[in-house]
PDB file of C-alpha atoms and ligand atoms in Angstrom:
ATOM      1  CA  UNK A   1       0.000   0.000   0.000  1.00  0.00           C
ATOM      2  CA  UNK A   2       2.888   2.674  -1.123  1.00  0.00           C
ATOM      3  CA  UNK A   3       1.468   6.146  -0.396  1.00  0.00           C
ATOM      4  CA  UNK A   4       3.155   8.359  -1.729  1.00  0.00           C
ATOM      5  CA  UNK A   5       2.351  12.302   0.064  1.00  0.00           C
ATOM      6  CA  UNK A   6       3.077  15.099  -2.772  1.00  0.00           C
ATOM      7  CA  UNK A   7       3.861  18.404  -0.975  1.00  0.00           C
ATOM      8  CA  UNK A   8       4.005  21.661  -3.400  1.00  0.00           C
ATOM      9  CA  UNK A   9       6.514  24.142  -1.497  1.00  0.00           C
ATOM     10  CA  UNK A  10       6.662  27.740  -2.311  1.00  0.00           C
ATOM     11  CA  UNK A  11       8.940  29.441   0.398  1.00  0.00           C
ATOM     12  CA  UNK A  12       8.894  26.966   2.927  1.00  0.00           C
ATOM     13  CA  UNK A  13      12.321  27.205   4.347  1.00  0.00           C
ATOM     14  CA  UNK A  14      11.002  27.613   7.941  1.00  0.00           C
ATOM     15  CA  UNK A  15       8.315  24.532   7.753  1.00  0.00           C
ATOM     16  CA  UNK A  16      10.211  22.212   5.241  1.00  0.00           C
ATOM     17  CA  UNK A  17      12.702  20.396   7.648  1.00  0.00           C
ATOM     18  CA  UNK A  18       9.615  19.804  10.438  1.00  0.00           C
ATOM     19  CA  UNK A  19       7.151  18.158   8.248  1.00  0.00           C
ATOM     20  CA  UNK A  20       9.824  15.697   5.995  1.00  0.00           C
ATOM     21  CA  UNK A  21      10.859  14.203   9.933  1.00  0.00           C
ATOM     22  CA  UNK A  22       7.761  14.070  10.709  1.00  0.00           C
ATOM     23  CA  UNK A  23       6.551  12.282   7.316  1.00  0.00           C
ATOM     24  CA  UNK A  24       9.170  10.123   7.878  1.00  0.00           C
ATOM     25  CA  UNK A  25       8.749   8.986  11.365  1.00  0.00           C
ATOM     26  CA  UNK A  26       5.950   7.447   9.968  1.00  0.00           C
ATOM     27  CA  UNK A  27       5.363   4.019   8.775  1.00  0.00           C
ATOM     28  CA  UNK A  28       7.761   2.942   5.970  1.00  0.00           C
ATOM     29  CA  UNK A  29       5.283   2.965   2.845  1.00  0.00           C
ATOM     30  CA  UNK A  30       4.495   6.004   3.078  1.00  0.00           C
ATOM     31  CA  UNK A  31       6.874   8.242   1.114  1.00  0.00           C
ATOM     32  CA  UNK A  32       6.904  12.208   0.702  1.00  0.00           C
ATOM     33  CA  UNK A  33       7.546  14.011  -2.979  1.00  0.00           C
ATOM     34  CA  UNK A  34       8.550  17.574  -2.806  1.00  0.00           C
ATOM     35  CA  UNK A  35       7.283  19.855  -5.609  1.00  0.00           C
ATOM     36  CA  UNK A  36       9.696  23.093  -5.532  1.00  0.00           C
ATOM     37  CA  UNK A  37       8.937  25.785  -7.905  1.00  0.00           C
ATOM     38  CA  UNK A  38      12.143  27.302  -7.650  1.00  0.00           C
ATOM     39  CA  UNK A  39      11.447  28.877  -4.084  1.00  0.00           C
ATOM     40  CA  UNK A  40      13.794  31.670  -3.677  1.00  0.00           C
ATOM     41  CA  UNK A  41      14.343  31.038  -0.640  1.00  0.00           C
ATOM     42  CA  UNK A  42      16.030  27.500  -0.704  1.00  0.00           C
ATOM     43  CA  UNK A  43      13.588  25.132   0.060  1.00  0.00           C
ATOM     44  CA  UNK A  44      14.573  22.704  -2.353  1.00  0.00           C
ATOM     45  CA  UNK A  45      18.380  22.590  -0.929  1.00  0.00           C
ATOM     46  CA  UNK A  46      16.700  21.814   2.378  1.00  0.00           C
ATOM     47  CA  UNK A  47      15.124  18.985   0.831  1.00  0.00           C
ATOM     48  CA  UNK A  48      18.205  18.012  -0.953  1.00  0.00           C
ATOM     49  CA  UNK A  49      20.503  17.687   1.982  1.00  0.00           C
ATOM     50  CA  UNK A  50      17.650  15.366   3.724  1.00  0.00           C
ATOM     51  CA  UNK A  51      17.407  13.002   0.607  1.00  0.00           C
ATOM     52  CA  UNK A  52      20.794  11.827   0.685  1.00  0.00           C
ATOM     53  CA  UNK A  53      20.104  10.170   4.379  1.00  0.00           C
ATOM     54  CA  UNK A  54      16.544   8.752   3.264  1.00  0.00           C
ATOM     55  CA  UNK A  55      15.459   7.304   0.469  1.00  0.00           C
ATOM     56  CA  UNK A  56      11.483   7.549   1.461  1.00  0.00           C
ATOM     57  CA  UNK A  57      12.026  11.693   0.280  1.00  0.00           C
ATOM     58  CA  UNK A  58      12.187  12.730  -3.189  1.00  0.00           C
ATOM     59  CA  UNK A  59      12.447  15.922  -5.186  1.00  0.00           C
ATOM     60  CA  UNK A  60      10.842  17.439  -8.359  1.00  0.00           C
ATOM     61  CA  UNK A  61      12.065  20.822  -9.103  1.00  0.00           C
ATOM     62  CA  UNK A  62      10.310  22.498 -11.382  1.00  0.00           C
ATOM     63  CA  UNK A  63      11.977  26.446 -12.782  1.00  0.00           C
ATOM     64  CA  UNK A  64       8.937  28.868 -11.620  1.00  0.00           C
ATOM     65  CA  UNK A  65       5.787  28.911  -9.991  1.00  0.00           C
ATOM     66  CA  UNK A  66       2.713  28.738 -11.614  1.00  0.00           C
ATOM     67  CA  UNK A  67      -0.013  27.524  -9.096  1.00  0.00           C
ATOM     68  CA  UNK A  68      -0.676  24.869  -7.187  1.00  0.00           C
ATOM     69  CA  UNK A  69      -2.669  23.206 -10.069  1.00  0.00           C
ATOM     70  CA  UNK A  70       0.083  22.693 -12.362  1.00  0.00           C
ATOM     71  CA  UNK A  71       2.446  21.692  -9.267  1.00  0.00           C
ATOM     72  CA  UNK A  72      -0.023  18.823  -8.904  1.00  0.00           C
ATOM     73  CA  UNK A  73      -0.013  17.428 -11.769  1.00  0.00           C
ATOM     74  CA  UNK A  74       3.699  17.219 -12.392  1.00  0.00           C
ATOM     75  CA  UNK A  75       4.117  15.950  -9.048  1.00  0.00           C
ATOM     76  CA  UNK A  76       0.860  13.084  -9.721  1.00  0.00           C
ATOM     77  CA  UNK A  77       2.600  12.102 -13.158  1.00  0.00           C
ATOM     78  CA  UNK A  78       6.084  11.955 -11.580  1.00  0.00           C
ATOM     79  CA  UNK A  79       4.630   9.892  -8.222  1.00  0.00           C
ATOM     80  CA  UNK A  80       3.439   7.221 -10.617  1.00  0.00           C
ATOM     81  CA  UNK A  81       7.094   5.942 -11.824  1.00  0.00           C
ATOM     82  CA  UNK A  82       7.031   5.663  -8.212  1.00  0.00           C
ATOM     83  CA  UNK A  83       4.612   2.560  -8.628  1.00  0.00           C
ATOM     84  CA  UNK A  84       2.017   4.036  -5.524  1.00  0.00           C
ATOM     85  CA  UNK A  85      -0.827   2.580  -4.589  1.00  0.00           C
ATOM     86  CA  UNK A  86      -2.272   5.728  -3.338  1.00  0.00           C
ATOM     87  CA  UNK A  87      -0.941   9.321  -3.284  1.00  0.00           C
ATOM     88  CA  UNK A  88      -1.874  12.183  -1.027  1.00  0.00           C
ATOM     89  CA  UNK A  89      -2.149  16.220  -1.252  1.00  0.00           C
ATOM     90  CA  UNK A  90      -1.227  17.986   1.909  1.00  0.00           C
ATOM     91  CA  UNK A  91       0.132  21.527   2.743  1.00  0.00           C
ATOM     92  CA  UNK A  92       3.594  21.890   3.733  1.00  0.00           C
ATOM     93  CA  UNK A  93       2.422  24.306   6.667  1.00  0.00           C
ATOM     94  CA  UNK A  94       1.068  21.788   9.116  1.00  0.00           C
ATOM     95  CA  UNK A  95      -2.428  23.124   8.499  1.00  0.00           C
ATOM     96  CA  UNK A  96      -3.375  19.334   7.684  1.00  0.00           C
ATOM     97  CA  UNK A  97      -2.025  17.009  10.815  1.00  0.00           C
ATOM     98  CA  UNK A  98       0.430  14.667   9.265  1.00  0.00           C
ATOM     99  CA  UNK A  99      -0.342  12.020  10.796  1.00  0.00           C
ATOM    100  CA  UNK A 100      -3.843  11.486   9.473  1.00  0.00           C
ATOM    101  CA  UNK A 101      -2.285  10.202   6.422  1.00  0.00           C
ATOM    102  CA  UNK A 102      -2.547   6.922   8.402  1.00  0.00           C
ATOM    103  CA  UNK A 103      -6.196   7.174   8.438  1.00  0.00           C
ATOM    104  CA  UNK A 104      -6.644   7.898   5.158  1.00  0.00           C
ATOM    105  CA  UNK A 105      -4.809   5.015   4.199  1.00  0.00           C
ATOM    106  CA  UNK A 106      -6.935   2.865   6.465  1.00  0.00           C
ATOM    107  CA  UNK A 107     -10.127   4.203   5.377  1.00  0.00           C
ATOM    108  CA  UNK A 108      -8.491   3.722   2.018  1.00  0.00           C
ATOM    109  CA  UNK A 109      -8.126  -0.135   2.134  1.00  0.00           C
ATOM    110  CA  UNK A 110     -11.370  -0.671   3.948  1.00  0.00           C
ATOM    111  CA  UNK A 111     -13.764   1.266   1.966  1.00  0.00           C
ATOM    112  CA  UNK A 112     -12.381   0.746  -1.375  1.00  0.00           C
ATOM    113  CA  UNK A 113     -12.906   4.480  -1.801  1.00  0.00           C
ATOM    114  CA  UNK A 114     -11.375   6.253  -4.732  1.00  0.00           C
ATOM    115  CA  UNK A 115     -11.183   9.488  -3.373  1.00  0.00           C
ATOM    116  CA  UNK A 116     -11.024  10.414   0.323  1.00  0.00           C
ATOM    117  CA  UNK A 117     -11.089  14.281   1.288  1.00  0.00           C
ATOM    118  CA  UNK A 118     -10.131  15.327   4.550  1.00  0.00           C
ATOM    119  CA  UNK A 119     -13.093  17.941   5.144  1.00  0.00           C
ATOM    120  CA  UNK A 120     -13.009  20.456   7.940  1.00  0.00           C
ATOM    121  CA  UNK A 121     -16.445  21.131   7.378  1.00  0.00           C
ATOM    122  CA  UNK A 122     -18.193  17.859   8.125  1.00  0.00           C
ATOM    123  CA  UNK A 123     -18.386  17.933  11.639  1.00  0.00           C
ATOM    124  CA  UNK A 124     -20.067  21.667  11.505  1.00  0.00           C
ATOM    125  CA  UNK A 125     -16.471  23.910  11.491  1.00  0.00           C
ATOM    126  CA  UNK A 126     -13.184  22.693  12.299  1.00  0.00           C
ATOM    127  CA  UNK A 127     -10.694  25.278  11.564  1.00  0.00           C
ATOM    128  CA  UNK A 128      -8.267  26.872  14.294  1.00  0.00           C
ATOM    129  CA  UNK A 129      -6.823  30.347  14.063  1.00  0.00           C
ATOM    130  CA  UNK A 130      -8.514  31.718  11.018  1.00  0.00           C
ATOM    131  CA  UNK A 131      -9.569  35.557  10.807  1.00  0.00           C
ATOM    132  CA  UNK A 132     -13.404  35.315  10.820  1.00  0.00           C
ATOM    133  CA  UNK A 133     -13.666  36.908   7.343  1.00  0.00           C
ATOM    134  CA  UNK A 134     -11.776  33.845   5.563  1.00  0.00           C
ATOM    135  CA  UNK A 135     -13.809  31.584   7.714  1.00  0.00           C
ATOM    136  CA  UNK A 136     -16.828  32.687   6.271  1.00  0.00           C
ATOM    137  CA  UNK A 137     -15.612  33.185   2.963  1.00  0.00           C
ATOM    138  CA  UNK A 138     -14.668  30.035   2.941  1.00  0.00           C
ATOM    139  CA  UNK A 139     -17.442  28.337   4.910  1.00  0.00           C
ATOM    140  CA  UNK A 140     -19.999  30.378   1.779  1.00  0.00           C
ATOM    141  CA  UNK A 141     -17.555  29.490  -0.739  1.00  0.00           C
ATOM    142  CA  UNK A 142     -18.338  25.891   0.169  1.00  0.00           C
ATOM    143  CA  UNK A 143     -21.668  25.593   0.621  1.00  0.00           C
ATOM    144  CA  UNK A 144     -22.582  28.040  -3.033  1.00  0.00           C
ATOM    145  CA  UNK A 145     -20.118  25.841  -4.620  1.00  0.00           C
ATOM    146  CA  UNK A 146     -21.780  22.855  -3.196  1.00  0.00           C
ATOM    147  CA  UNK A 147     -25.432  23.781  -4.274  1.00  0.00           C
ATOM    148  CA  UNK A 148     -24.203  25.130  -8.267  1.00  0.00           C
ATOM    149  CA  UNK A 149     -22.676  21.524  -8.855  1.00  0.00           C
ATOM    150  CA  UNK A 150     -24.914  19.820  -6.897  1.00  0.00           C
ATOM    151  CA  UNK A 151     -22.424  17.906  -5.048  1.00  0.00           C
ATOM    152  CA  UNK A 152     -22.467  15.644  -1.668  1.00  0.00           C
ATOM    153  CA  UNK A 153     -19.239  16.803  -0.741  1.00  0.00           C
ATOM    154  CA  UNK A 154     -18.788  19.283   2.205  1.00  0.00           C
ATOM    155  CA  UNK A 155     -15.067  20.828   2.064  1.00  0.00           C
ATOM    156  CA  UNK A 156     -14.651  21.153  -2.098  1.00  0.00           C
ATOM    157  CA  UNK A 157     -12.136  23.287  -1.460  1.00  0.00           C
ATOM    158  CA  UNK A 158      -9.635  22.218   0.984  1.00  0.00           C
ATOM    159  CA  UNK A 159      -6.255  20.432  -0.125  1.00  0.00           C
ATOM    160  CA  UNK A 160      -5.916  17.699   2.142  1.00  0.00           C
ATOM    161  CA  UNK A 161      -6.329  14.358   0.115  1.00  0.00           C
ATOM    162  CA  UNK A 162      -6.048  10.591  -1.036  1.00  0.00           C
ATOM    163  CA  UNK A 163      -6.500   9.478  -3.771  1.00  0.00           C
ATOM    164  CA  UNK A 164      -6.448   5.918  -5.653  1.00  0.00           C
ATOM    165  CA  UNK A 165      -3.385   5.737  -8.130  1.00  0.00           C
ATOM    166  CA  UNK A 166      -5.399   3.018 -10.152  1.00  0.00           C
ATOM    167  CA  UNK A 167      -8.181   5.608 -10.623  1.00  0.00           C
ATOM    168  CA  UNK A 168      -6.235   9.146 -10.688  1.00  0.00           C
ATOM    169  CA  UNK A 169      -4.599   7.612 -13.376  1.00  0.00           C
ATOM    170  CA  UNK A 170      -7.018   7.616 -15.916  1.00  0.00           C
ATOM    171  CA  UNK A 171      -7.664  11.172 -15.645  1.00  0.00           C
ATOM    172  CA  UNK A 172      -6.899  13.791 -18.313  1.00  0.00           C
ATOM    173  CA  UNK A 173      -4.696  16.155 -16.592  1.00  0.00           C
ATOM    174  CA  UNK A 174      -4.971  18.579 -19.922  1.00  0.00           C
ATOM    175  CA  UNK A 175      -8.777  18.793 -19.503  1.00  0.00           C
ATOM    176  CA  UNK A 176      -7.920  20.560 -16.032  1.00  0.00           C
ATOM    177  CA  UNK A 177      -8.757  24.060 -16.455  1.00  0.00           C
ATOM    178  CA  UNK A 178      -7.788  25.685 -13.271  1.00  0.00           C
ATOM    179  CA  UNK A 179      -4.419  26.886 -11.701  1.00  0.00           C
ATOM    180  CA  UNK A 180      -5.279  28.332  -8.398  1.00  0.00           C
ATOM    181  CA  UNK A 181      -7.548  27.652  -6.052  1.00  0.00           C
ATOM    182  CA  UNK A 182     -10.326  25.696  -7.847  1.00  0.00           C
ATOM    183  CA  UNK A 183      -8.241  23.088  -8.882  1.00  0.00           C
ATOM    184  CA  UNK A 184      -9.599  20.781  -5.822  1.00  0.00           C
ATOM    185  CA  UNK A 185     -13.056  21.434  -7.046  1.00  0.00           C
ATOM    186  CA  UNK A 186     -12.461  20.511 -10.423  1.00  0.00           C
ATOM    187  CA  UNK A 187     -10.793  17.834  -9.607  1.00  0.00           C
ATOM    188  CA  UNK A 188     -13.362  16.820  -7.020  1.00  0.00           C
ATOM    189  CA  UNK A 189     -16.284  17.284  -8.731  1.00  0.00           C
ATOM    190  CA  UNK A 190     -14.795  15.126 -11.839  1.00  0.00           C
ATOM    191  CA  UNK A 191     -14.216  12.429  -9.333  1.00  0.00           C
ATOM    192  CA  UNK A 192     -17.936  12.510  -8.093  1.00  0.00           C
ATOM    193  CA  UNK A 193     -19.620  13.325 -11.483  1.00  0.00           C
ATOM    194  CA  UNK A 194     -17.894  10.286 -12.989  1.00  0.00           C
ATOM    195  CA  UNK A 195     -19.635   8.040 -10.054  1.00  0.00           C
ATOM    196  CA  UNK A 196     -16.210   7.872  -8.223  1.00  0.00           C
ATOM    197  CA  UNK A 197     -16.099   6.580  -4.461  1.00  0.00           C
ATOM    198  CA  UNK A 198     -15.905   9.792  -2.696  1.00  0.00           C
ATOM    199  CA  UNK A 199     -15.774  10.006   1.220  1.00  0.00           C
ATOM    200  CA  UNK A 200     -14.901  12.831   3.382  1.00  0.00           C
ATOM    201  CA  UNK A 201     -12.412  12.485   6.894  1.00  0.00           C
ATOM    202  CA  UNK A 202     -13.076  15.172   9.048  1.00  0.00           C
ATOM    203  CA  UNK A 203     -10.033  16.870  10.055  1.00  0.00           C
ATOM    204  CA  UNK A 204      -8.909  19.759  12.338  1.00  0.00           C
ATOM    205  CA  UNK A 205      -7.199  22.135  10.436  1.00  0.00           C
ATOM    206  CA  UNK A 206      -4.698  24.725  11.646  1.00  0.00           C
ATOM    207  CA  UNK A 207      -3.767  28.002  10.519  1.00  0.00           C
ATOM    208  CA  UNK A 208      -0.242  28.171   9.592  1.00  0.00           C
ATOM    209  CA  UNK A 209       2.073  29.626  12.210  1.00  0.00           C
ATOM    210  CA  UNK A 210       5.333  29.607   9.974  1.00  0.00           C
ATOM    211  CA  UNK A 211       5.460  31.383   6.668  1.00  0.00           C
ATOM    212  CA  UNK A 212       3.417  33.212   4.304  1.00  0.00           C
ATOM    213  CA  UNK A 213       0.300  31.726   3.171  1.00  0.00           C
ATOM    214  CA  UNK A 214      -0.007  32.231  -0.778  1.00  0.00           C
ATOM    215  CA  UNK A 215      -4.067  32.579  -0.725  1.00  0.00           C
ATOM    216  CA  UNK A 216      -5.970  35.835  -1.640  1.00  0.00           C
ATOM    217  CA  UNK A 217      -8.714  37.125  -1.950  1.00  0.00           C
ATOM    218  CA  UNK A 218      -9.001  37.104  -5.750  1.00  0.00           C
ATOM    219  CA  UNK A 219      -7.766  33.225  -5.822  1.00  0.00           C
ATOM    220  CA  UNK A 220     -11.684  32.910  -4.303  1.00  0.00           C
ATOM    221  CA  UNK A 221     -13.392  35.044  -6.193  1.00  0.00           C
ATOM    222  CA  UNK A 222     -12.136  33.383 -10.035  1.00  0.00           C
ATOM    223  CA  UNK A 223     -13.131  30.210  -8.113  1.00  0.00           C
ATOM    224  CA  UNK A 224     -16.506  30.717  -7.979  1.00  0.00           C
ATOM    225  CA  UNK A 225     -16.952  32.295 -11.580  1.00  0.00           C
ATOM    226  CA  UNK A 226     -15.109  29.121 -12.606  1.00  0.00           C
ATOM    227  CA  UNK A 227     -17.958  26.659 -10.969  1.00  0.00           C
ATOM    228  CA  UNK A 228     -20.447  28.142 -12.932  1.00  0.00           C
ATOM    229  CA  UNK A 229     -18.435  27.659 -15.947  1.00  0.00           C
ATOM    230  CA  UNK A 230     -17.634  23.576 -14.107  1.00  0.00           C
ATOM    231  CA  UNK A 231     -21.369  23.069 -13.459  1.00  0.00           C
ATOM    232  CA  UNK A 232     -22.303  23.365 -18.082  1.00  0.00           C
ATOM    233  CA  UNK A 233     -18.551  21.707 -18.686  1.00  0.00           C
ATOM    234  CA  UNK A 234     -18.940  17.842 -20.037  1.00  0.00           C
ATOM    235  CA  UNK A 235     -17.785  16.081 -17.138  1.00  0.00           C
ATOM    236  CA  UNK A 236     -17.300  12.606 -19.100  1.00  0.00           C
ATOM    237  CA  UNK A 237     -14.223  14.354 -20.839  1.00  0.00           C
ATOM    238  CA  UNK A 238     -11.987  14.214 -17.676  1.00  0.00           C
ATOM    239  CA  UNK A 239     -11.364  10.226 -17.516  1.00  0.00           C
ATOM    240  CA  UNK A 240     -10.183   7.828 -20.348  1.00  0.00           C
ATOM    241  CA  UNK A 241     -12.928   5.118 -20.194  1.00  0.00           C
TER     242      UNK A 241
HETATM  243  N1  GDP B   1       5.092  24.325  -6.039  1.00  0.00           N
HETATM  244  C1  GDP B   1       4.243  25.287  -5.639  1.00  0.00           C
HETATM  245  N2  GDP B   1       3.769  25.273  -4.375  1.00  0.00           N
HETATM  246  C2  GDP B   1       2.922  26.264  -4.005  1.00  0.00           C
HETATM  247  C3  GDP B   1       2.507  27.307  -4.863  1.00  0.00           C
HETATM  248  N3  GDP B   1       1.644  28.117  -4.181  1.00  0.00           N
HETATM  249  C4  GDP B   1       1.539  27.595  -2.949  1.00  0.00           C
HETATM  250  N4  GDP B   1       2.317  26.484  -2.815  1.00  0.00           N
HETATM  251  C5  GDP B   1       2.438  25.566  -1.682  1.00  0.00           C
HETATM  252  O1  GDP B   1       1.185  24.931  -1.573  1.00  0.00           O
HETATM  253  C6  GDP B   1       0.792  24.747  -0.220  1.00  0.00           C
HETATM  254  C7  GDP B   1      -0.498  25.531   0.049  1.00  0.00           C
HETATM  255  O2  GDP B   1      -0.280  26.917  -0.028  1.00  0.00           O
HETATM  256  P1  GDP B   1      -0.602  27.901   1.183  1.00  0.00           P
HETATM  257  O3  GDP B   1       0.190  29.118   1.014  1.00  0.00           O
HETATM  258  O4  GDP B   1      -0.442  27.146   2.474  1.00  0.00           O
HETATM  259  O5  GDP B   1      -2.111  28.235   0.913  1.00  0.00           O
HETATM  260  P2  GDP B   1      -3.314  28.176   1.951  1.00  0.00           P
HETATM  261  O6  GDP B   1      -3.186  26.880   2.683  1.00  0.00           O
HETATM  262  O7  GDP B   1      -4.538  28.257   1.108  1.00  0.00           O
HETATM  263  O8  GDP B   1      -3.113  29.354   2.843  1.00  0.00           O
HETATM  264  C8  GDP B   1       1.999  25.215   0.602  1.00  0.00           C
HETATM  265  O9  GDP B   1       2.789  24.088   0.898  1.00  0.00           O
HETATM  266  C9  GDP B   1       2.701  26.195  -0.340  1.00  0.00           C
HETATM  267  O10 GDP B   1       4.086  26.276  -0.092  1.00  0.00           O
HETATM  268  C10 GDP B   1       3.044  27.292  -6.209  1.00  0.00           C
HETATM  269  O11 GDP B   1       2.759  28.149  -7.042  1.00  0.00           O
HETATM  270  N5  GDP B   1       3.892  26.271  -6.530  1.00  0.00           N
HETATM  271 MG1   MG B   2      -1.758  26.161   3.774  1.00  0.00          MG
END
């Protein structure tokens, strides 16, 4: 059960070295891949100097950033020579508790679920230490987003994840319209319009304490112009088969 947890990093000099010991103080099949967009300020030679001691932690350096969409997808098509069973998307901030991974994994097995989303908003609201006008931009976000697809899932949004390598596989990463922030709900949304096993995992989630988060305000805003243009978008296109 390989599990392979894909980590985009944008300036994370001050989180990096935490969260690949912690990764790897975890059981031994589960493996951590570092997407680097260049970070000016030397993330990826962090992660290089760690690699030579361990070879659970791997690197993919791409030249600039564009988003965490296109971060994904390199880093999903480069964790498959990797021969996974499942990979995961978490935040290199500790926002998502590492160690849920485990979970996942279990539910994973157990369930035979294709996609499982760790959801801070299934048990009502579980976020720590956010400024009540993300909260509810968020929390509306969610729930319009939610009611224009007409989707089961609670958290669309967040970017806390597992997915099935036999079934992520399949999908057309060129049909993926979206860079920023509505990548998960594209991505989602393809998974649960294409009858995919989709669960939710509630989580805790924690405002970062280290670093600069990369969100804004506008990030949100395209998001929700591009569900409407999701909700009238073919959604057979996005798997082979
Ligand atoms: N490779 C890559 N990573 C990014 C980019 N933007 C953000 N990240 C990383 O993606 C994760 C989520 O971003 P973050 O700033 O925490 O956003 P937030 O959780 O929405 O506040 C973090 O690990 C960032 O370092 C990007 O353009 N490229
Ligand atoms: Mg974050």
């Amino acid at each position: 059960m390989k599990t392979i947890i894909i980590i985009p990093t944008y300036n994370e000099k001050d989180n990096i070295e935490k969260m690949i010991n912690t990764v790897i103080s975890m059981p031994d099949y589960i493996e951590v891949l570092i997407v680097d967009d260049n970070s000016p300020d030397g993330t990826a030679q962090i992660v290089e100097s760690l690699m030579s001691e361990n070879k659970r932690i791997h690197l993919l350096k791409r030249d600039k950033k564009e988003g965490l969409g296109p971060a994904y997808i390199a880093g999903f098509s480069h964790a498959f020579t990797m021969n996974p069973k499942y990979v995961v998307e978490m935040d290199c901030d500790f926002s998502h508790p590492p160690l849920t991974v485990i979970k996942f994994v279990e539910r994973m097995e157990a369930e035979n679920l294709d996609l499982l989303i760790g959801s801070r908003y299934s048990d009502g609201i579980s976020i720590v230490n956010w400024p009540m006008k993300r909260l509810i931009l968020s929390y509306y976000a969610n729930k319009y987003t939610r009611f224009v697809l007409g989707s089961k899932i609670n958290d669309l949004t967040g970017g806390f994840k597992c997915f099935r390598v036999s079934v992520l596989e399949k999908m057309k990463f060129n049909k993926i319209l979206s860079a920023g922030y509505s990548f998960q709900i594209e991505i989602n949304n393809a998974f649960e319009k294409n009858k995919k096993l989709v669960k939710e995992e509630p989580i805790i989630f924690y405002e970062r304490r280290f670093g600069a988060s990369k969100m804004s305000g506008n990030i949100i805003f395209e998001a929700l112009f591009r569900v409407l243009r999701l909700k009238f978008r073919n959604q057979k296109q996005y798997f082979n088969n």
